[in-house]
Amino acid sequence: MGDCHRIVSEIEEDENLIAAAKHLVRALGSNKNLTGNMKKILADLGLQLSTMASINDDDKGEGISEIEEQLNVVQDKIMSWEADQSMIWDSPNKACEYLNAVDEARKLIERLDSLCFGKDKEENELVRRAHDVLQMAMARLEEEFRHMLVQNRQPFEPEHKSFRSSEEDVVDEVSIVSFGDDSFEDSVQRDSVSRTSEEVIIDLVHPDVIPDLRCIVNMMFMSSYDHECSQAYVIARKDALDECLFILEMDKLSIEDVLRMEWGSLNSKIKRWVWAMKIFVRIYLASEKWLSEQIFGEFGPVDLACFVEASKASMLQLLNFGEAVSIGPHRPEKLFGILEMYEMLVDLLPDVDALYTNEVGSSVRIEYHDVLKRLGDSVRATFLDFENVIASYASTSAFAGGGIHHITRYVMNYIRNLTDYSETLALLLKDHDKEDPSSLTPRLNPAVEKENTGGSSSPMAFHFRTIASVLETKLDEKSKLYKDVSLQHFFLMNNVHYMAQKVMNSELRIIFGDKWIRKHNWKFQQHAMDYERATWCSILALLKDEGNANSNGVSKTQLKERFRNFYLAFEEVYKTQTTWLIPNVQLREDLRISTSLKVIQAYRTFESRHMNHISDKHIKYSADDLQDYLLDLFEGSPKSLHYPNRR
């Protein structure tokens, strides 16, 4: 447009100069005082000015005539290709000829514009016809451009990692776990795909057609059809990106769809999203941006604008799922999935910021950061609410067998598996407690505060130990559901031992500290001793000679009664406590040995002291028999005594 104005200005200046010169000649010619020579010079000047004006008009006419002839030729060429239904770029020679014809049409329009006429009706018709020819050619180029982009797509298959094999390797127990399900133990594993592979560039369009695509882009941009060209590219690549999401099995789900989804289905969707997100960003989007740079790189920021416009809808579809998960209810089983999503977004943050740069990509960057923050808030809220979930869990019946309660397994394995995310949790909780310092301290009563010294002092460690303290309180409540005092201690021994072992044999040891472990080792040992007292003290009292150093003060009848009562009591313990369970083999063996030492030693002493004062027929079991029977305890299955042959 600047050249056109310059040419117009120059032409107007020339015409004005000639007109002014003619006016000067006429004015001087009317002067009666001019000499003969002066009059002759003015006459010659007037003749030259008339000749110049005539030549200028002739040149203009000849130029228009020449342009019209050339336009007719170009129009015929373009119309002949328009009648051909085959794609021009299927034949390289035709493509070159067609581009030359289009370029001629473009140059003819430039020449017409440079002449800057338009008052004559015929001239206006010629300009309109030239623009119609170019517009027809641009529409054909746009069609050819889109066709080449679609037909030369490279098939995309994420070969480097099969989601299905990954999905089968990870035991999906967290989705079905409840306080009444043992299966949570040792089941949660981190998906290794979240921390593997770097950016990979692949050819999304066959490399052989890139030069042809660039030629079309150059021609359309030079012809001021850059908007149409960019839109054709965006539409074609949007479809390709939709196809990529289809291959990755990323369904279009509304927030309402996600919120209505059952947890099992949602957990599967979360795992697939975590897997697909990294592939989509680091492989597909990186390659998509590279393709845009290859085709539009000569035209400055256009390549970035095309990439953003083509990919924005797909990215927002993926981020929409993340937002929907973040605003759902804060159920404990969701925490691991949300943590995976959050850590994945953190991991991809530099990639996304690099892909969506400048103001053009700001809308995607802002949305990405917003979803990341929402997921972080959801992680924090779900974790902090976990303590309330434990505290509010209620059951009205005692746990059969006095073994390790489901809530104990659940909570300890839950927090143990959270240590895989300790850095993320520590950061999120630190930021939370920094914003709200009162959020931590009121949760800990003085007794718990004192217990929480010795381990890590991070906010995460305080919350972990608080959860363990709430669990112990809940276990104390549940122990009261047993009428048998010995079973109360037996139950607490099992569960506190399980807690101590989980901490000691995992990363929780650093968080809880050795002081916590020592205290809880002492606790379960104390419960074991209390169990022995409650179970055996009254029974072993039958084997004591109260106030007598010998049997002289005990009648045979009394001896028989005491043996009989001891056997009855022992048989009752055997009948009852074979149904009790100690899952830990070492703890079960230790308690059997401790019990056996006390019971068998007392029995041997009593039996040897009175063996000469009572008939063998009243000795129902030998010490060895009793020792064998004690080995049947704590297996969790009822057994019956098989009476040995009486001696």
XYZ file of C-alpha atoms in Angstrom:
647
model
C 0.000 0.000 0.000
C 2.945 2.375 0.673
C 4.356 1.880 -2.860
C 0.940 2.508 -4.316
C 0.610 5.836 -2.484
C 4.128 6.810 -3.566
C 3.392 6.052 -7.232
C 0.105 7.911 -7.030
C 1.865 10.875 -5.503
C 4.552 10.910 -8.207
C 1.988 10.716 -11.026
C -0.042 13.524 -9.493
C 3.096 15.632 -9.111
C 4.045 15.121 -12.803
C 0.561 16.045 -14.019
C 0.452 19.099 -11.778
C 3.890 20.180 -13.003
C 2.833 19.962 -16.656
C -0.381 21.859 -15.947
C 1.540 24.552 -14.070
C 4.079 24.867 -16.917
C 1.267 25.257 -19.500
C -0.348 27.937 -17.346
C 2.993 29.772 -17.141
C 3.444 29.645 -20.923
C -0.027 31.114 -21.489
C 0.571 33.859 -18.956
C 3.910 34.859 -20.496
C 2.480 34.696 -24.043
C -0.014 37.408 -23.216
C 2.837 39.775 -22.310
C 3.244 42.397 -25.136
C 6.778 43.329 -24.127
C 8.342 39.938 -25.094
C 11.002 39.879 -27.786
C 10.811 37.609 -30.831
C 13.322 35.124 -29.420
C 11.436 34.901 -26.169
C 8.151 34.238 -27.954
C 9.829 31.474 -30.028
C 11.169 29.777 -26.850
C 7.731 29.861 -25.217
C 6.133 28.333 -28.323
C 8.653 25.477 -28.381
C 8.053 24.844 -24.627
C 4.300 24.715 -25.125
C 4.697 22.203 -27.929
C 6.916 19.953 -25.782
C 4.424 20.041 -22.873
C 1.564 19.032 -25.163
C 3.653 16.167 -26.547
C 4.531 14.929 -23.022
C 0.872 14.834 -21.961
C -0.064 12.955 -25.117
C 2.694 10.355 -24.633
C 1.646 9.789 -20.973
C -1.949 9.060 -22.023
C -0.773 6.694 -24.765
C 1.510 4.737 -22.345
C -1.311 4.274 -19.917
C -3.598 2.922 -22.589
C -0.980 0.571 -23.959
C -0.206 -0.713 -20.372
C -3.829 -1.545 -19.671
C -4.192 -3.324 -22.968
C -1.096 -5.433 -22.272
C -2.292 -6.299 -18.744
C -5.683 -7.347 -20.080
C -4.097 -9.680 -22.625
C -1.878 -11.260 -19.958
C -4.817 -11.587 -17.569
C -6.800 -13.441 -20.243
C -3.971 -15.946 -20.635
C -3.572 -16.436 -16.877
C -7.322 -16.772 -16.370
C -7.526 -19.467 -19.049
C -4.715 -21.426 -17.372
C -6.290 -21.246 -13.909
C -9.773 -22.075 -15.225
C -8.430 -25.118 -17.069
C -6.984 -26.474 -13.797
C -10.231 -25.614 -12.048
C -12.104 -27.878 -14.440
C -9.705 -30.743 -13.628
C -10.970 -32.626 -10.549
C -7.613 -34.264 -9.774
C -5.320 -32.750 -7.159
C -2.669 -30.562 -8.743
C 0.101 -31.525 -6.329
C -0.257 -35.171 -7.274
C 1.828 -34.150 -10.289
C 4.947 -32.090 -9.428
C 5.195 -30.511 -12.912
C 1.595 -29.311 -12.825
C 2.127 -27.869 -9.361
C 5.067 -25.777 -10.568
C 3.113 -24.506 -13.597
C 0.120 -23.672 -11.437
C 2.199 -21.687 -8.957
C 3.761 -19.731 -11.842
C 0.307 -18.895 -13.196
C -0.899 -17.789 -9.750
C 2.214 -15.681 -9.325
C 1.521 -13.994 -12.699
C -2.005 -13.157 -11.559
C -0.639 -11.696 -8.339
C 1.887 -9.540 -10.241
C -0.771 -8.316 -12.689
C -2.852 -7.081 -9.766
C 0.209 -5.287 -8.408
C 0.695 -3.570 -11.804
C -2.970 -2.593 -11.946
C -2.790 -1.228 -8.429
C 0.366 0.729 -9.337
C -1.462 2.502 -12.162
C -3.963 3.704 -9.573
C -6.850 4.336 -11.933
C -10.414 3.369 -11.258
C -12.685 6.121 -12.554
C -13.276 4.404 -15.870
C -15.903 1.634 -15.885
C -13.804 -0.649 -18.082
C -10.801 -0.178 -15.845
C -12.844 -1.090 -12.767
C -14.084 -4.242 -14.478
C -10.507 -5.274 -15.287
C -9.397 -4.835 -11.653
C -12.396 -6.799 -10.398
C -11.750 -9.627 -12.862
C -8.087 -9.845 -11.845
C -9.014 -10.142 -8.181
C -11.622 -12.807 -8.980
C -8.991 -14.865 -10.780
C -6.597 -14.578 -7.846
C -9.338 -15.425 -5.355
C -10.227 -18.537 -7.330
C -6.562 -19.556 -7.344
C -6.251 -18.958 -3.594
C -9.295 -21.131 -2.893
C -7.684 -23.904 -4.926
C -4.371 -23.496 -3.118
C -6.169 -23.643 0.226
C -7.885 -26.869 -0.818
C -4.610 -28.385 -2.044
C -2.851 -27.280 1.164
C -5.426 -28.900 3.430
C -5.497 -32.052 1.276
C -1.727 -32.477 1.513
C -1.765 -31.979 5.277
C -4.460 -34.628 5.715
C -3.264 -37.196 3.191
C 0.332 -37.096 4.371
C -0.272 -37.486 8.106
C 2.141 -39.920 9.657
C 0.481 -42.630 11.787
C 1.043 -42.035 15.493
C 1.477 -44.990 17.817
C 3.077 -44.554 21.266
C 5.395 -47.524 20.818
C 7.906 -46.655 23.544
C 5.498 -47.561 26.353
C 2.417 -49.731 26.358
C -0.185 -48.430 28.760
C -1.910 -51.780 28.948
C 1.197 -53.570 30.206
C 1.746 -50.793 32.727
C -1.894 -50.994 33.767
C -1.620 -54.723 34.395
C 1.616 -54.407 36.365
C 0.114 -51.988 38.877
C -2.229 -53.674 41.347
C -5.311 -51.498 41.488
C -6.259 -52.047 45.102
C -6.527 -48.483 46.296
C -9.729 -48.074 44.289
C -11.578 -50.875 46.122
C -10.043 -50.634 49.541
C -12.148 -50.079 52.592
C -11.538 -50.411 56.301
C -12.901 -53.925 55.987
C -10.467 -55.058 53.303
C -6.988 -56.472 53.933
C -5.927 -56.145 50.322
C -4.544 -52.616 50.624
C -1.326 -53.837 52.224
C 1.699 -53.542 49.926
C -0.548 -52.869 46.943
C 0.026 -49.260 45.949
C 2.870 -48.867 43.499
C 4.002 -45.800 41.643
C 3.630 -45.747 37.889
C 7.129 -45.657 36.456
C 5.972 -43.878 33.286
C 5.619 -40.654 35.255
C 9.355 -40.226 35.545
C 10.729 -41.618 32.287
C 11.571 -40.497 28.736
C 12.582 -37.128 27.399
C 11.150 -34.999 24.606
C 10.994 -36.849 21.284
C 10.356 -35.207 17.908
C 8.539 -37.290 15.314
C 7.333 -36.442 11.794
C 3.597 -35.862 12.031
C 3.463 -35.084 8.294
C 5.602 -36.869 5.709
C 8.852 -34.879 5.319
C 8.723 -35.072 1.509
C 5.727 -32.714 1.272
C 7.069 -30.025 3.629
C 8.745 -28.042 0.776
C 5.498 -28.077 -1.243
C 3.516 -26.933 1.783
C 5.965 -24.079 2.290
C 5.602 -23.029 -1.356
C 1.834 -22.788 -1.008
C 2.181 -20.864 2.255
C 4.598 -18.407 0.654
C 2.296 -17.799 -2.306
C -0.812 -17.308 -0.173
C 0.987 -14.996 2.234
C 2.447 -12.899 -0.622
C -1.061 -12.645 -2.046
C -2.434 -11.367 1.306
C -4.351 -14.598 1.927
C -2.393 -15.379 5.081
C -5.513 -15.630 7.265
C -7.143 -18.209 4.972
C -3.927 -20.220 4.835
C -3.482 -20.213 8.615
C -7.093 -21.238 9.200
C -6.785 -24.144 6.764
C -3.707 -25.336 8.646
C -5.372 -24.973 12.051
C -8.466 -26.924 10.979
C -6.386 -29.773 9.544
C -4.131 -30.026 12.584
C -7.033 -29.789 15.041
C -8.440 -32.930 13.452
C -5.033 -34.614 13.746
C -4.811 -33.712 17.421
C -8.305 -35.095 18.026
C -7.182 -38.307 16.364
C -4.157 -38.431 18.673
C -6.384 -38.158 21.748
C -8.575 -40.895 20.312
C -5.523 -43.157 19.931
C -4.567 -42.385 23.526
C -8.189 -43.190 24.493
C -8.774 -39.804 26.041
C -12.543 -39.402 25.948
C -14.215 -36.011 25.924
C -15.750 -35.813 29.380
C -17.526 -32.891 30.959
C -16.924 -31.962 34.583
C -20.362 -33.383 35.369
C -19.423 -36.694 33.708
C -16.332 -36.979 35.879
C -18.139 -36.073 39.091
C -20.783 -38.741 38.443
C -18.229 -41.463 37.716
C -17.816 -44.456 40.029
C -14.439 -44.555 41.752
C -13.241 -47.697 39.968
C -13.844 -46.126 36.551
C -12.452 -42.772 37.622
C -9.265 -44.331 38.988
C -8.708 -46.093 35.669
C -9.260 -42.797 33.831
C -6.766 -41.050 36.118
C -4.086 -43.663 35.423
C -4.634 -43.365 31.690
C -4.597 -39.560 31.886
C -1.253 -39.562 33.713
C 0.171 -41.916 31.095
C -1.278 -40.053 28.114
C -0.499 -36.530 29.301
C 3.254 -36.986 29.160
C 3.149 -38.633 25.746
C 0.866 -35.918 24.409
C 2.969 -33.013 25.679
C 6.513 -34.314 25.301
C 6.085 -36.192 22.047
C 3.007 -35.035 20.190
C 2.873 -31.336 21.068
C 6.638 -30.950 20.751
C 6.388 -32.482 17.270
C 3.332 -30.363 16.471
C 5.197 -27.183 17.262
C 8.155 -28.330 15.176
C 5.813 -28.961 12.218
C 4.359 -25.474 12.535
C 7.854 -23.969 12.625
C 8.862 -25.894 9.503
C 5.882 -24.618 7.522
C 5.431 -21.063 8.842
C 8.898 -20.332 10.224
C 9.630 -17.614 7.641
C 6.687 -15.527 8.788
C 7.684 -14.626 12.327
C 5.115 -15.262 15.081
C 2.635 -16.941 12.729
C 4.043 -20.402 13.437
C 3.441 -20.043 17.204
C -0.046 -18.615 16.651
C -0.978 -21.556 14.394
C 0.413 -24.088 16.862
C -1.476 -22.554 19.794
C -4.724 -22.254 17.864
C -4.498 -25.850 16.621
C -3.598 -27.428 19.967
C -5.487 -25.275 22.457
C -8.758 -27.230 22.359
C -6.997 -30.566 22.936
C -4.930 -29.225 25.825
C -7.977 -27.674 27.455
C -9.821 -30.990 27.079
C -7.061 -32.737 29.038
C -6.838 -29.975 31.622
C -10.613 -30.004 32.014
C -10.366 -33.581 33.291
C -7.735 -32.507 35.832
C -9.955 -29.686 37.034
C -12.935 -32.028 37.377
C -10.923 -34.465 39.508
C -9.679 -31.626 41.703
C -13.148 -30.374 42.605
C -14.577 -33.806 43.418
C -15.094 -35.071 46.984
C -11.939 -35.503 49.098
C -12.115 -39.261 49.551
C -8.963 -40.980 50.899
C -8.669 -43.428 48.020
C -8.382 -40.522 45.553
C -5.234 -39.103 47.122
C -2.713 -41.297 45.317
C -4.273 -40.644 41.923
C -4.408 -36.896 42.524
C -0.789 -36.925 43.683
C 0.214 -38.692 40.471
C -1.683 -36.077 38.457
C -0.149 -33.204 40.406
C 3.406 -34.515 40.124
C 2.918 -35.148 36.416
C 1.816 -31.544 35.856
C 4.777 -30.279 37.886
C 7.076 -32.490 35.827
C 5.642 -31.146 32.555
C 5.482 -27.516 33.657
C 8.779 -26.450 31.966
C 7.703 -28.199 28.753
C 4.324 -26.474 28.667
C 5.818 -23.060 29.450
C 8.315 -23.575 26.612
C 5.626 -24.685 24.158
C 3.131 -21.901 24.912
C 5.332 -18.834 25.031
C 4.595 -15.131 24.739
C 1.186 -13.547 24.872
C -0.165 -15.897 22.204
C 0.215 -18.941 24.442
C -0.704 -17.229 27.692
C -4.274 -18.580 27.845
C -3.056 -22.205 27.857
C -0.258 -21.436 30.325
C -2.658 -19.700 32.708
C -5.137 -22.583 32.558
C -2.352 -25.109 33.117
C -1.049 -23.292 36.198
C -4.585 -22.918 37.524
C -5.321 -26.659 37.234
C -1.963 -27.420 38.863
C -2.880 -25.208 41.818
C -6.348 -26.775 42.086
C -4.885 -30.284 42.189
C -2.372 -29.177 44.815
C -5.194 -27.773 46.927
C -7.108 -31.031 46.491
C -4.088 -33.102 47.576
C -3.683 -30.994 50.692
C -7.384 -31.033 51.586
C -7.700 -34.793 51.051
C -4.646 -35.537 53.162
C -5.649 -33.216 55.993
C -9.153 -34.689 55.985
C -7.793 -38.235 56.297
C -7.393 -37.841 60.061
C -11.093 -36.987 60.365
C -12.000 -40.032 58.272
C -10.103 -42.293 60.698
C -11.536 -40.596 63.762
C -15.091 -40.895 62.461
C -14.830 -44.587 61.553
C -17.135 -46.572 63.816
C -17.954 -50.239 64.303
C -20.234 -51.791 66.887
C -18.832 -55.313 66.853
C -15.490 -56.604 68.090
C -12.921 -57.688 65.530
C -12.929 -61.487 65.403
C -9.796 -63.251 66.623
C -8.092 -60.177 68.056
C -5.797 -59.920 65.023
C -4.668 -56.886 63.074
C -7.682 -54.712 62.420
C -8.418 -53.609 58.863
C -8.220 -49.969 59.876
C -4.694 -50.540 61.194
C -3.554 -52.145 57.965
C -5.269 -49.479 55.936
C -3.894 -46.476 57.776
C -0.322 -47.717 58.167
C -0.022 -48.839 54.563
C -1.718 -45.652 53.440
C 0.815 -43.383 55.116
C 3.695 -45.715 54.245
C 2.815 -45.455 50.546
C 2.533 -41.691 50.911
C 6.262 -41.586 51.646
C 6.770 -42.063 47.889
C 5.359 -38.558 47.550
C 7.075 -37.120 50.604
C 8.733 -34.217 48.772
C 5.478 -33.126 47.181
C 3.484 -33.531 50.387
C 6.120 -31.725 52.422
C 6.040 -28.773 50.018
C 2.245 -28.559 49.884
C 1.839 -28.870 53.659
C 4.653 -26.425 54.306
C 2.991 -23.829 52.101
C -0.354 -24.511 53.770
C 0.967 -24.200 57.318
C 2.897 -21.088 56.342
C -0.343 -19.508 55.130
C -2.255 -20.749 58.192
C 0.107 -21.439 61.135
C -2.833 -22.370 63.366
C -3.729 -25.308 61.113
C -1.185 -27.652 62.687
C -0.754 -27.025 66.401
C -4.374 -27.363 67.570
C -4.475 -30.864 66.129
C -1.902 -32.073 68.658
C -2.694 -32.387 72.341
C 0.228 -32.082 74.819
C 0.685 -35.856 75.093
C 0.960 -36.251 71.353
C 3.222 -33.186 71.124
C 5.625 -34.801 73.582
C 5.555 -38.092 71.688
C 6.247 -36.382 68.392
C 9.779 -35.350 69.318
C 12.738 -37.279 67.979
C 11.666 -37.764 64.345
C 11.391 -35.347 61.459
C 10.127 -31.903 62.442
C 8.474 -31.135 59.090
C 4.752 -30.357 58.894
C 4.266 -33.613 57.008
C 5.926 -35.589 59.841
C 3.699 -33.901 62.436
C 0.616 -34.824 60.427
C 1.797 -38.418 59.985
C 2.393 -38.869 63.699
C -0.919 -37.242 64.474
C -2.667 -39.739 62.206
C -0.909 -42.590 64.038
C -2.035 -41.155 67.380
C -5.640 -40.912 66.182
C -5.390 -44.519 65.025
C -4.171 -45.640 68.465
C -7.069 -43.824 70.102
C -9.465 -45.580 67.763
C -7.846 -48.962 68.536
C -8.208 -48.361 72.270
C -11.906 -47.739 71.698
C -12.256 -50.917 69.662
C -10.460 -53.002 72.282
C -13.234 -52.114 74.739
C -15.680 -54.005 72.525
C -14.149 -57.268 73.826
C -15.597 -58.557 77.100
C -12.498 -60.659 77.724
C -9.779 -58.453 79.241
C -7.027 -60.763 78.011
C -8.366 -60.435 74.457
C -8.340 -56.642 74.797
C -4.606 -56.709 75.495
C -4.060 -59.399 72.866
C -5.764 -57.178 70.244
C -3.751 -54.098 71.208
C -0.522 -56.117 71.267
C -1.135 -57.267 67.678
C -2.043 -53.845 66.333
C 0.605 -51.763 68.102
C 3.235 -54.326 67.063
C 2.034 -54.022 63.454
C 2.310 -50.220 63.616
C 5.819 -50.378 65.076
C 6.960 -52.890 62.444
C 5.575 -50.820 59.579
C 7.417 -47.758 60.789
C 10.660 -49.558 61.582
C 10.861 -51.409 58.253
C 10.012 -48.568 55.885
C 10.761 -44.945 55.049
C 8.415 -44.020 57.898
C 11.320 -44.619 60.283
C 12.914 -41.310 59.259
C 9.613 -39.497 59.699
C 8.546 -41.019 63.043
C 11.990 -41.380 64.580
C 13.601 -44.095 66.713
C 12.119 -42.688 69.902
C 8.610 -43.343 68.583
C 9.618 -46.889 67.611
C 11.116 -47.621 71.049
C 8.017 -46.335 72.787
C 5.695 -48.495 70.691
C 7.895 -51.559 71.043
C 7.547 -51.098 74.773
C 3.787 -50.638 74.376
C 3.141 -53.885 72.535
C 5.426 -55.782 74.924
C 3.478 -54.330 77.825
C 0.223 -55.494 76.243
C 1.746 -58.971 75.786
C 2.584 -59.144 79.499
C -0.866 -57.848 80.395
C -2.379 -60.552 78.199
C -0.367 -63.249 79.997
C -1.397 -61.956 83.408
C -5.067 -61.720 82.464
C -5.082 -65.201 80.922
C -2.798 -67.284 83.126
C -2.444 -65.715 86.558
C -5.683 -67.177 87.925
C -4.972 -70.547 86.273
C -1.413 -70.810 87.502
C -2.625 -69.855 90.969
C -4.226 -73.316 91.073
C -0.726 -74.814 90.943
C 0.604 -72.915 93.908
C 0.791 -74.401 97.439
C -0.281 -71.389 99.395
C 1.638 -71.110 102.673
C 3.034 -74.638 102.450
C 6.529 -75.739 101.614
C 5.271 -79.285 100.945
C 2.084 -81.146 100.297
C 1.446 -82.212 103.873
C -1.288 -79.612 104.268
C -3.106 -80.632 101.030
C -5.452 -83.579 100.968
C -5.713 -85.955 98.053
C -9.185 -84.685 97.381
C -7.916 -81.142 97.182
C -5.074 -82.243 94.905
C -7.465 -84.006 92.539
C -9.727 -80.946 92.521
C -6.857 -78.614 91.770
C -5.562 -80.799 88.929
C -9.087 -81.100 87.552
C -9.715 -77.335 87.744
C -6.353 -76.629 86.101
C -7.134 -79.008 83.228
C -10.578 -77.502 82.762
C -9.148 -73.986 82.708
C -6.349 -75.007 80.323
C -8.821 -76.712 78.000
C -10.991 -73.600 77.974
C -7.979 -71.441 77.071
C -7.023 -73.921 74.371
C -10.523 -74.001 72.935
C -10.785 -70.213 72.938
C -7.291 -69.046 72.031
C -6.665 -71.402 69.134
C -9.224 -69.166 67.373
C -7.208 -66.060 68.240
C -4.711 -64.937 65.642
C -1.217 -63.480 65.686
C -0.399 -62.909 61.988
C 3.245 -62.056 62.622
C 5.190 -65.336 62.854
C 7.926 -63.991 65.105
C 5.501 -62.358 67.534
C 3.422 -65.548 67.622
C 6.515 -67.650 68.387
C 7.756 -65.228 71.031
C 4.414 -65.197 72.866
C 4.150 -68.996 72.732
C 7.643 -69.377 74.199
C 6.967 -66.825 76.919
C 3.650 -68.476 77.798
C 5.134 -71.965 77.685
C 7.984 -71.059 80.014
C 5.581 -69.817 82.663
C 2.897 -72.489 82.322
C 5.058 -75.566 81.804
C 7.526 -74.651 84.525
C 4.690 -74.119 87.044
C 3.022 -77.369 85.976
C 6.217 -79.439 86.144
C 6.968 -78.101 89.635
C 3.451 -78.802 90.867
C 3.322 -82.252 89.285
C 6.725 -83.340 90.591
C 5.867 -82.128 94.088
C 2.656 -84.167 94.249
C 3.373 -87.142 92.003
C 3.739 -89.463 95.050
C 0.468 -88.322 96.587
C -1.965 -88.785 93.701
C -2.718 -91.616 91.333
C -1.562 -91.437 87.707
C -5.142 -91.755 86.560
C -5.750 -88.218 87.811
C -2.826 -86.824 85.718
C -4.638 -86.092 82.492
C -1.760 -84.391 80.618
C 1.977 -84.535 80.915
C 4.092 -81.390 80.743
C 5.140 -82.364 77.215
C 1.482 -82.733 76.219
C 0.706 -79.277 77.483
C 3.714 -77.818 75.709
C 2.547 -79.345 72.424
C -0.927 -77.926 72.944
C 0.450 -74.458 73.593
C 1.984 -74.569 70.105
C -1.544 -74.722 68.665
C -2.483 -71.315 70.072
C -2.877 -68.121 68.033
C -3.331 -69.806 64.628
C -6.772 -68.354 64.074
C -8.555 -71.674 63.589
C -10.541 -73.590 66.255
C -9.070 -76.919 67.397
C -10.149 -79.684 69.775
C -7.971 -81.388 72.339
C -7.126 -84.989 71.582
C -6.758 -86.679 74.925
C -3.586 -88.741 75.270
C -3.614 -92.248 76.652
C -3.628 -92.096 80.400
C -0.625 -93.579 82.028
